[in-house]
Structures are given as C-alpha cells and as structure tokens.
XYZ file of C-alpha atoms in Angstrom:
524
model
C 48.122 -25.252 1.519
C 45.226 -27.714 1.370
C 44.178 -27.062 5.609
C 43.812 -23.326 3.903
C 41.344 -24.257 1.344
C 39.658 -26.698 3.559
C 39.297 -23.665 6.158
C 37.930 -21.310 3.397
C 35.679 -23.806 2.074
C 34.389 -24.366 5.862
C 33.879 -20.261 5.902
C 31.834 -20.076 2.931
C 29.966 -22.965 4.183
C 29.113 -21.545 7.192
C 28.507 -17.860 5.680
C 26.057 -19.615 3.209
C 24.371 -20.974 6.156
C 23.781 -18.260 7.921
C 22.557 -16.360 5.081
C 19.847 -18.798 4.169
C 18.881 -18.706 7.806
C 17.954 -15.482 8.208
C 15.490 -15.798 4.976
C 14.323 -19.556 6.568
C 13.162 -18.030 9.689
C 11.668 -14.957 8.172
C 9.226 -17.542 5.661
C 8.434 -19.071 8.915
C 7.255 -16.141 10.701
C 5.564 -14.791 6.984
C 3.534 -18.162 7.221
C 2.756 -17.948 10.750
C 1.140 -14.531 11.236
C 0.577 -13.472 7.435
C -1.308 -16.035 6.034
C -4.994 -18.053 7.279
C -6.373 -21.411 7.016
C -9.396 -20.980 4.218
C -11.627 -24.306 4.342
C -14.354 -24.579 1.427
C -17.012 -27.030 1.560
C -18.716 -27.329 -2.125
C -22.268 -28.452 -2.895
C -23.569 -29.423 -5.915
C -20.482 -30.679 -7.420
C -21.156 -31.129 -11.383
C -20.836 -34.644 -12.376
C -19.206 -33.741 -15.798
C -18.608 -30.350 -17.834
C -15.958 -27.767 -17.277
C -16.155 -26.938 -13.035
C -13.938 -25.435 -11.009
C -13.169 -22.745 -7.827
C -10.638 -19.744 -8.209
C -9.505 -18.469 -5.130
C -8.713 -14.735 -6.109
C -6.959 -12.176 -3.855
C -8.494 -8.209 -4.305
C -7.001 -6.958 -1.605
C -3.973 -7.506 0.724
C -4.410 -6.721 4.742
C -0.776 -5.645 4.840
C -0.677 -1.895 4.112
C 1.984 -1.998 1.079
C 1.971 1.333 0.384
C 3.529 5.209 -1.315
C 3.262 8.491 -1.804
C 1.587 11.138 -4.234
C 2.375 14.367 -4.358
C 0.091 17.477 -4.750
C 2.175 19.750 -6.627
C 2.503 17.098 -9.047
C -0.629 16.444 -9.570
C -1.692 20.427 -10.015
C 1.224 20.194 -12.561
C 0.073 17.431 -14.432
C -3.385 18.875 -14.171
C -1.959 22.263 -15.940
C -0.355 20.028 -18.482
C -4.140 18.638 -19.302
C -3.672 14.791 -17.703
C -5.951 15.615 -14.648
C -6.535 13.462 -11.898
C -6.907 10.232 -13.243
C -6.215 10.461 -16.489
C -4.171 8.183 -18.893
C -0.714 8.985 -17.333
C 2.402 6.864 -15.585
C 2.188 8.730 -12.765
C -1.770 8.182 -11.605
C -0.669 4.329 -12.602
C 0.985 4.131 -10.711
C -0.552 4.683 -7.628
C -2.892 2.139 -7.934
C -0.035 -0.512 -7.526
C -0.440 0.171 -3.812
C -3.157 -0.768 -1.386
C -2.054 2.420 0.595
C -1.134 6.332 -0.045
C 0.509 8.937 1.770
C 0.181 12.346 0.932
C 3.976 13.914 1.431
C 3.276 17.433 2.442
C 0.009 18.388 2.410
C -0.974 17.211 5.300
C 1.642 19.494 7.046
C 0.643 23.074 8.949
C 1.129 25.300 6.389
C 0.626 23.440 3.383
C -2.990 22.446 5.158
C -3.698 25.939 4.936
C -3.746 26.572 1.466
C -7.128 25.832 0.136
C -6.024 24.999 -3.098
C -3.677 22.041 -2.257
C -6.260 21.021 0.482
C -9.139 20.565 -2.128
C -6.541 18.480 -4.749
C -5.712 16.177 -1.705
C -9.349 15.975 -1.520
C -10.156 15.087 -4.739
C -7.390 12.395 -4.594
C -8.612 10.834 -1.140
C -12.270 10.287 -3.518
C -10.280 8.926 -6.226
C -8.291 6.557 -4.226
C -11.349 5.121 -2.206
C -12.756 4.541 -6.102
C -10.116 2.611 -6.373
C -10.103 0.491 -3.424
C -6.495 2.231 -2.063
C -6.589 3.500 1.851
C -5.754 6.996 2.872
C -3.438 7.347 5.244
C -2.847 10.714 7.101
C 0.538 12.281 7.763
C 2.198 15.187 9.623
C -0.352 17.110 11.130
C 2.304 18.781 13.384
C 5.929 18.862 12.385
C 7.954 21.076 14.819
C 10.706 22.230 12.485
C 11.909 25.495 11.114
C 14.295 24.129 8.849
C 11.813 22.451 6.323
C 9.126 25.553 7.151
C 6.904 23.142 8.607
C 5.600 26.044 11.374
C 3.101 28.660 10.408
C 4.725 32.300 10.822
C 1.738 33.142 12.917
C 2.623 30.752 15.872
C 6.391 31.649 15.628
C 4.773 35.693 16.488
C 2.654 34.364 19.012
C 3.495 35.154 22.837
C 0.589 33.930 24.731
C 0.440 30.291 25.779
C -3.399 30.227 25.680
C -3.681 31.656 22.626
C -0.889 28.836 21.020
C -2.332 26.516 22.311
C -5.855 27.224 20.917
C -4.061 27.937 17.735
C -2.657 24.085 17.985
C -5.924 22.553 18.972
C -8.391 24.953 16.128
C -5.538 23.023 13.787
C -6.322 19.272 14.697
C -9.869 20.137 14.936
C -9.690 21.549 11.489
C -7.952 18.769 10.167
C -9.734 16.004 12.043
C -13.010 17.238 10.609
C -11.425 16.233 7.016
C -9.477 12.964 7.638
C -10.792 11.471 10.485
C -13.480 9.017 8.287
C -10.829 9.115 5.351
C -7.519 7.916 6.511
C -6.981 4.490 8.529
C -3.907 6.506 10.470
C -2.491 9.847 10.760
C 1.363 10.531 12.123
C -0.641 13.468 14.469
C 3.148 14.342 15.223
C 6.044 13.922 13.045
C 9.857 13.661 14.129
C 8.904 14.735 18.049
C 12.211 14.033 19.574
C 14.225 15.252 16.595
C 11.885 18.445 16.619
C 11.219 20.557 18.817
C 10.212 24.191 18.097
C 7.055 24.504 19.502
C 7.658 22.948 22.741
C 11.030 24.191 23.264
C 10.637 27.650 22.277
C 7.142 28.820 21.463
C 5.308 27.122 24.448
C 8.504 27.162 26.307
C 7.387 23.901 28.586
C 9.927 21.436 30.175
C 8.052 18.440 29.805
C 7.985 18.128 25.906
C 6.039 14.529 25.720
C 3.391 15.603 28.409
C 2.356 18.937 26.166
C 2.473 16.449 23.167
C 0.456 13.774 25.127
C -2.124 16.558 25.706
C -2.356 16.878 21.908
C -2.569 12.984 21.111
C -5.246 12.744 23.902
C -7.159 15.918 22.597
C -6.894 13.827 19.223
C -8.339 10.079 20.352
C -11.121 12.548 21.771
C -12.316 13.482 18.382
C -11.798 10.264 16.666
C -11.599 7.809 18.955
C -11.845 5.250 16.304
C -8.723 6.674 14.311
C -5.058 5.061 15.180
C -2.581 7.615 16.120
C 1.100 7.449 15.383
C 4.699 8.811 16.500
C 6.688 9.075 13.432
C 10.803 9.280 13.990
C 13.516 8.485 12.063
C 16.836 6.786 12.885
C 15.193 3.823 14.006
C 15.684 1.605 10.880
C 18.117 3.384 8.910
C 20.528 4.049 11.414
C 22.676 1.462 13.700
C 23.421 4.243 16.334
C 21.418 4.338 19.595
C 18.957 6.485 19.144
C 16.235 3.792 20.116
C 17.396 4.487 23.973
C 16.641 8.177 23.126
C 13.270 7.499 21.678
C 12.239 4.560 24.025
C 12.847 7.374 27.011
C 10.968 9.876 25.123
C 7.967 6.964 24.383
C 8.259 6.112 28.093
C 7.920 10.078 29.069
C 5.166 9.902 27.265
C 3.058 6.746 28.432
C 3.959 8.225 31.837
C 1.629 11.457 30.781
C -1.097 9.071 29.961
C -0.242 9.646 25.902
C -2.493 7.658 23.767
C -0.513 6.056 20.789
C -1.198 3.158 18.629
C 1.657 2.666 16.279
C 5.220 3.832 16.256
C 6.347 5.181 12.696
C 9.421 3.961 11.643
C 10.803 6.438 8.611
C 13.409 4.348 6.783
C 15.560 6.837 4.154
C 18.721 4.650 3.828
C 21.823 6.794 2.141
C 24.282 4.057 1.972
C 24.514 0.179 1.063
C 21.861 -1.701 2.821
C 22.532 -3.599 5.899
C 23.034 -7.444 6.399
C 19.824 -9.235 7.674
C 21.084 -9.537 11.290
C 21.643 -5.684 11.705
C 18.494 -5.088 10.217
C 16.468 -7.430 12.410
C 18.471 -6.081 15.165
C 17.196 -2.749 14.560
C 13.190 -3.693 13.968
C 13.541 -5.898 17.523
C 14.888 -3.111 19.511
C 11.543 -0.899 18.365
C 9.368 -4.243 18.643
C 10.903 -4.518 22.604
C 7.652 -1.543 23.265
C 5.488 -4.052 22.274
C 3.116 -1.246 20.110
C 2.490 -2.212 16.487
C 4.974 -0.666 14.193
C 4.919 0.992 10.250
C 7.824 1.627 7.696
C 6.312 4.842 6.941
C 8.877 6.308 4.899
C 11.546 4.406 3.171
C 13.782 5.046 0.179
C 17.125 4.152 -0.574
C 20.373 4.380 -2.281
C 21.344 0.728 -2.919
C 18.852 -0.284 -5.340
C 19.963 -3.842 -5.534
C 17.749 -6.741 -5.829
C 18.972 -8.458 -2.948
C 18.941 -5.264 -0.926
C 15.297 -4.719 -1.617
C 14.166 -8.428 -0.787
C 16.241 -8.358 2.560
C 14.378 -5.668 3.933
C 11.136 -6.410 2.273
C 11.350 -10.148 4.161
C 12.091 -9.096 7.425
C 9.509 -6.095 7.791
C 6.865 -8.208 6.400
C 7.993 -11.441 8.854
C 7.757 -9.092 11.954
C 4.346 -9.868 13.125
C 3.916 -6.110 15.036
C 4.750 -4.738 11.698
C 1.540 -3.175 9.912
C 2.654 -1.486 7.155
C 5.546 -0.684 4.502
C 5.318 2.507 2.891
C 8.006 3.663 0.723
C 8.624 7.401 0.588
C 8.280 8.243 -3.427
C 8.565 5.283 -5.967
C 9.335 6.888 -8.662
C 12.812 9.224 -9.264
C 10.932 12.004 -11.212
C 9.094 13.063 -8.038
C 11.266 11.861 -4.958
C 12.931 14.206 -2.962
C 16.512 12.389 -3.134
C 16.065 10.536 -6.032
C 16.044 7.466 -4.338
C 12.604 6.250 -5.138
C 12.637 2.044 -4.503
C 10.474 1.411 -7.912
C 11.615 3.353 -11.011
C 13.822 5.617 -12.220
C 12.733 8.818 -13.779
C 12.136 7.775 -17.013
C 9.603 4.906 -15.555
C 12.338 2.309 -16.356
C 11.752 -0.479 -13.111
C 14.713 -0.817 -10.866
C 16.079 -3.795 -9.982
C 14.895 -3.680 -6.521
C 11.303 -2.649 -8.107
C 11.350 -5.933 -9.266
C 12.522 -7.362 -6.100
C 9.232 -5.856 -4.755
C 6.956 -6.853 -7.546
C 8.123 -10.541 -7.243
C 7.312 -10.365 -3.698
C 4.537 -8.457 -2.984
C 2.651 -8.418 -6.243
C 3.768 -12.377 -6.689
C 4.794 -14.719 -4.022
C 3.509 -13.011 -1.319
C -0.250 -12.886 -2.923
C -2.729 -15.789 -3.248
C -4.043 -16.404 -6.688
C -5.399 -20.316 -7.044
C -8.034 -22.350 -8.712
C -8.355 -25.929 -8.274
C -11.037 -28.596 -9.129
C -13.072 -29.665 -6.245
C -12.751 -33.239 -5.295
C -16.196 -33.600 -2.924
C -14.727 -33.015 0.497
C -14.064 -29.702 1.830
C -10.558 -28.644 0.847
C -8.392 -26.234 2.653
C -5.718 -23.675 2.226
C -3.179 -21.326 3.702
C -3.814 -18.058 1.831
C -2.312 -14.508 2.309
C -4.822 -12.531 4.816
C -7.095 -9.869 2.726
C -10.202 -9.286 0.501
C -11.077 -12.533 -1.531
C -13.239 -13.615 -4.550
C -14.302 -16.855 -4.335
C -15.450 -17.694 -8.144
C -17.728 -21.008 -8.634
C -17.390 -21.609 -12.468
C -19.651 -24.354 -14.388
C -19.607 -24.388 -18.154
C -17.886 -20.735 -18.760
C -20.527 -19.567 -16.187
C -19.355 -18.604 -12.986
C -20.724 -16.874 -8.941
C -18.597 -14.620 -6.884
C -18.763 -15.801 -3.249
C -17.071 -12.005 -1.598
C -14.538 -12.504 1.227
C -14.374 -9.412 3.077
C -11.160 -9.209 5.368
C -9.980 -12.742 5.987
C -7.520 -12.414 8.870
C -8.303 -15.583 11.029
C -9.100 -19.337 9.767
C -12.496 -19.109 7.986
C -14.832 -22.148 6.619
C -16.641 -21.186 3.411
C -19.727 -23.167 1.995
C -20.321 -22.595 -2.085
C -22.872 -23.821 -4.241
C -22.830 -24.770 -8.104
C -26.499 -24.737 -8.049
C -25.859 -20.754 -7.645
C -24.520 -20.760 -10.954
C -27.956 -20.275 -13.312
C -28.480 -20.181 -16.648
C -29.435 -16.292 -16.731
C -25.968 -15.833 -18.345
C -24.486 -12.162 -19.501
C -23.324 -12.193 -22.950
C -20.014 -9.957 -23.702
C -18.232 -8.777 -27.111
C -15.142 -8.242 -26.967
C -13.309 -6.001 -29.042
C -10.132 -4.425 -29.158
C -7.470 -2.424 -31.054
C -4.014 -3.935 -30.307
C -1.342 -1.468 -31.028
C 2.395 -2.011 -31.515
C 3.262 -3.249 -28.059
C 7.045 -3.196 -28.543
C 7.139 0.525 -27.800
C 7.063 1.156 -23.924
C 3.555 2.750 -22.278
C 1.737 2.417 -25.444
C -1.990 2.854 -24.972
C -3.988 -0.060 -25.117
C -8.197 0.294 -26.409
C -10.351 -1.917 -25.201
C -14.136 -1.710 -26.102
C -16.623 -3.782 -24.202
C -20.345 -4.541 -24.737
C -22.109 -6.421 -22.375
C -25.653 -7.386 -22.326
C -27.877 -9.467 -20.016
C -31.283 -10.649 -19.038
C -29.987 -9.740 -15.014
C -29.200 -5.973 -14.078
C -25.178 -5.251 -15.186
C -23.799 -4.218 -12.070
C -19.678 -4.002 -12.644
C -17.942 -4.702 -15.882
C -14.096 -4.895 -15.193
C -10.756 -5.631 -17.357
C -8.256 -8.621 -16.612
C -4.941 -8.674 -17.461
C -3.663 -12.384 -16.096
C -6.653 -12.436 -13.877
C -5.857 -9.035 -11.987
C -8.731 -6.267 -12.607
C -6.650 -3.488 -13.689
C -9.665 -1.104 -15.013
C -13.519 -1.045 -13.529
C -16.503 0.409 -13.936
C -19.571 0.122 -11.473
C -23.382 1.501 -11.921
C -25.221 2.985 -9.089
C -28.712 1.799 -10.987
C -27.825 -1.329 -12.577
C -28.054 -1.692 -16.564
C -29.720 -4.107 -19.274
C -27.162 -2.485 -21.515
C -24.202 -1.235 -21.327
C -21.629 -0.284 -23.419
C -18.166 0.761 -21.951
C -15.084 1.991 -23.159
C -11.652 1.192 -21.381
C -8.275 3.484 -21.880
C -5.450 0.965 -20.476
C -2.124 2.049 -20.298
C 0.568 -0.695 -19.705
C 4.070 -1.407 -20.005
C 4.029 -5.474 -19.447
C 6.697 -8.197 -20.351
C 5.642 -11.450 -21.942
C 3.016 -13.419 -22.903
C -0.483 -11.620 -21.152
C -3.863 -12.559 -21.030
C -6.655 -10.022 -21.120
C -10.350 -11.262 -19.801
C -13.245 -8.795 -19.525
C -15.626 -9.556 -16.805
C -19.333 -8.645 -15.981
C -21.061 -9.105 -12.344
C -24.746 -8.969 -12.600
C -27.042 -7.739 -9.685
C -27.538 -11.379 -8.940
C -24.116 -11.507 -8.243
C -23.640 -13.736 -11.401
C -20.279 -13.442 -13.035
C -19.482 -14.103 -16.961
C -16.117 -13.852 -18.587
C -15.196 -13.032 -22.252
C -12.984 -15.368 -24.432
C -8.799 -14.752 -23.751
C -7.165 -12.473 -25.771
C -3.524 -13.371 -25.812
C -0.928 -10.537 -26.373
C 3.218 -10.248 -25.827
C 3.844 -7.379 -24.005
C 6.885 -4.783 -24.033
C 10.800 -6.941 -24.254
C 12.444 -5.366 -21.342
C 11.341 -6.560 -17.445
C 8.280 -3.931 -16.800
C 5.474 -3.765 -14.607
C 1.640 -3.445 -15.632
C 0.672 0.464 -14.786
C -3.456 0.111 -13.875
C -5.736 2.944 -14.927
C -8.630 3.581 -12.223
C -12.274 2.855 -12.582
C -14.067 4.685 -15.560
C -16.555 6.950 -14.361
C -20.402 6.412 -15.700
C-alpha cells in the first residue's frame, strides 16, 4: 500500500510540474517578445519637495479586441441611446483597443446604406476614443449564411461576375483602406467556395482568390490582408493540413497574404495547455503573422480563459486576440467570453481583465535617484509624467516597440499651473450601473487643450478642444460598475504640455467583482 501512495504522490508532483512548466515557458516568451526596455534620464532633479516620474501606458501594442454589432447599435438608437450614449453596450466596447464589426462588412449587408452609414459613424466614434478598427468579411462565399448577393448567383457571364467582384472590392477599400488596420478580404476560403466553384466554375480556387488579394493589395498597398479560417485552433483535427495545402497553392499563385486569421469558436471544454500550444505551433510553421479573430467559449472558467490568453500572447507571431462578442446579450451563440446577458462578469471575464488590464499593462511611479533608470515595460503608447510639488509635465511616447531612451527635465514643470475645482455628486454605489456625475471647472493662464477623468489613474472620459480655451466648464457623465476602493481624479493638459491634477476623491465600488465601464469622449 505504501508503494501505491508513493506512486500516487510522484504522479501528482509530475503533473503539477508540467502544469507549472507551460506557464513558466509562456511568461518567459512574454517577457522576451512583448516587452521592451525604457531608459529614463532625469535632469534638474529637485533637491527637496515631492517629486516623481510616472510611466503610464495609454495603449497596448498587441490588439486586444472584440466585436460591435450594427443592428444592436441601430436598435439602441431607436430606443433613445444613440451611439456613444451612457449605456453599458457602448461603455464595454472601450475596454478594448480593437473592434471588428461582425456582419456589415460582408457583401449583402455592405450594400444596405443605413447599415453602412452607422458603420461609418461607429468607426469615427471609435477613432475618437483611440480604438482601432478591424475590417472583416469583404467576400464570404457562403450561401448557408446568405453571404453571396442574389444578383451574383444569377449571373452567368464570368467577365461580368469578375467585374462585380472587383467593383465590390474597390467600393469597400475606398471606404475602409485608411480606416482599418487589417482586413479579412476572404472569409473561410477552404470551407466556403460558392463563387469560385459554382459561379465562376474555376479549377484552381487558390489562383482565383490570389488574383483578388493582389488586386486589393495594388489598390491599398499599406493595408494588411488576412485569410480568415476556422478549425485552426479550436479543433484538434487535421484541418491544419488541408489549410496548409491551400495556403501553399495560394502562395504558389503569387497571392499576397499578410496575416492568418485563426477563428476560435470553442464548443466544449478548453483543451489543456499542451494541446493548445500544438495547434498554435502547427499554424506558426508557415511563418506568417497570426491573429485569433473570432474567439468565444462554452467553458467560461477562469483557468480556461487564463490558459488560452497566456499561450496566444506568448506566441511571437501572434498580433491580436479578438473576442467574437464579449456580451451574451448580443452574441451569436450566447458564448461571450466576458459578460453574462445582465452584464455580470463571468469567471472568464475576470481572468481577461486580471491579465489584459492588469498584469500585462505597465503603470508605475518612481523617484529618480540621479542616474538613468531602466524599466522593462509592455510595448505600446505611453505618457511619461514628471511631477514636482503637484505640477506635472507629460512626455508622450508613441509606439514604444523597441528599447528606448528618453530624457526628461524637471525644469520643464513651470509655474503657470491650471487650477481645478473638482465637485461631484456621488450616488449610492451599492447598486450596479449607477451613473456618476462629475463636474469639472478648469481655469489656467495657459490655454487648455484637454481635460479628462481618471479612475485609479486610468482615463475613462476625455474632452479635447480644437482651439485651446483659457476658461472652460465641462461636465462628465460616467457609468461604472466597479469594485473596492477607487480613486477619482481630474486632469487638465495645457497647450504647452503642462499637466495639473485635482485632489483625489475616493469612493467605494459595488460589492461584487465587476469591471469599470468607460464612457467615450465628450464632444465640445
């Protein structure tokens, strides 16, 4: 019997070691591939008083995305909650740095003017909130999902059919080429082949699609084009071999592809780390950047989400991770990874926020000692905030992707500081989604460029003035479901780059574990 227990103990220890090893390996790759060195040399360091330097990440380089649904926005608008209104649906979109519109980029929906106009308005609103737009589904050869226009199905002249295809590509690129950072030009080319097989009746499917991609690349040379397919990460079958064969035929036909889109619709329990890693490795062998483009999950446990996020973020060829709907209230199979239909946070959502908005962001404050200080920071956009005696100067750093050196000067923190009167109406925060009314009055000897509300140091509402104002009263309305103690602060930036922050107001959040919903910018 004692040998049985000894064997059992050894088995448990080996299993625990394996379970820990994949995480250790992932963390090592994240440290190597997702971070860079920031070296800061501070000059004219004060000899007395309170002074510090804050390294605050504004935006992550890795694309952490979700989707927006145009029909949902139109429905909310009809109910009186227009785009950007104080509503959880709009707030939750701003928890991501990339948004994909689910269906309006697809051919039939694209031809509907009202939906296309709402899509245009959404892209503008997202840009105003520093959220990137991702394009999806220019051509999807699926009749099962009614994705091919009836006019195309009825055509027989192949020259006319191709003219229609290229005209559609032209039309979409004219609207999107400068507005999206990448585009799924053809969706599911291995699984869906109605146009190439039954309408054009070509033998070499890859050659025909390669012509489409090359045409689009000639029209929009700076726009990365994606081949988007499923069964590459969510299933452990041999589809990667069929996809690899198609990809080689596509490349042999001189087709141009910049990214492989790996849909991630998990219908059952999340596989273990070794299996997920195997599936990622099978696609990474092609040496082409990858993006998990359509992730949802039946297993909404904390550990399941944690596992897949770690392994995807650790893969150096991976450029983004997009949820195919974060909220069950508007998700194609009620498998949103973050929120239940009542906006309660799922366990998988907690894992997402703990990692993406916590562990994998850089926000630190230190006191310089006189020599250059070096830090390992996550890649992205930063504000380096130099503060002395309550006055601050911001040094913006855009696209910190490689090791960077920066000089900051405490002498730049000059004496013409703005003044802020921070008054608020703090309601009963024991109830979820209770709006917080914040009124800020800013006055400065220097013209004011921006004013924003910070919650725990993170900007959630912002107003920017096209023409700098010497006096301004701005009203913020912010709806939040937050947990624990939270620090609210207002920040004004002058035209000269001087930053002044108000005193901190502390409030207690809703008792349950929730995340903050963020409002968009308030237009002048």
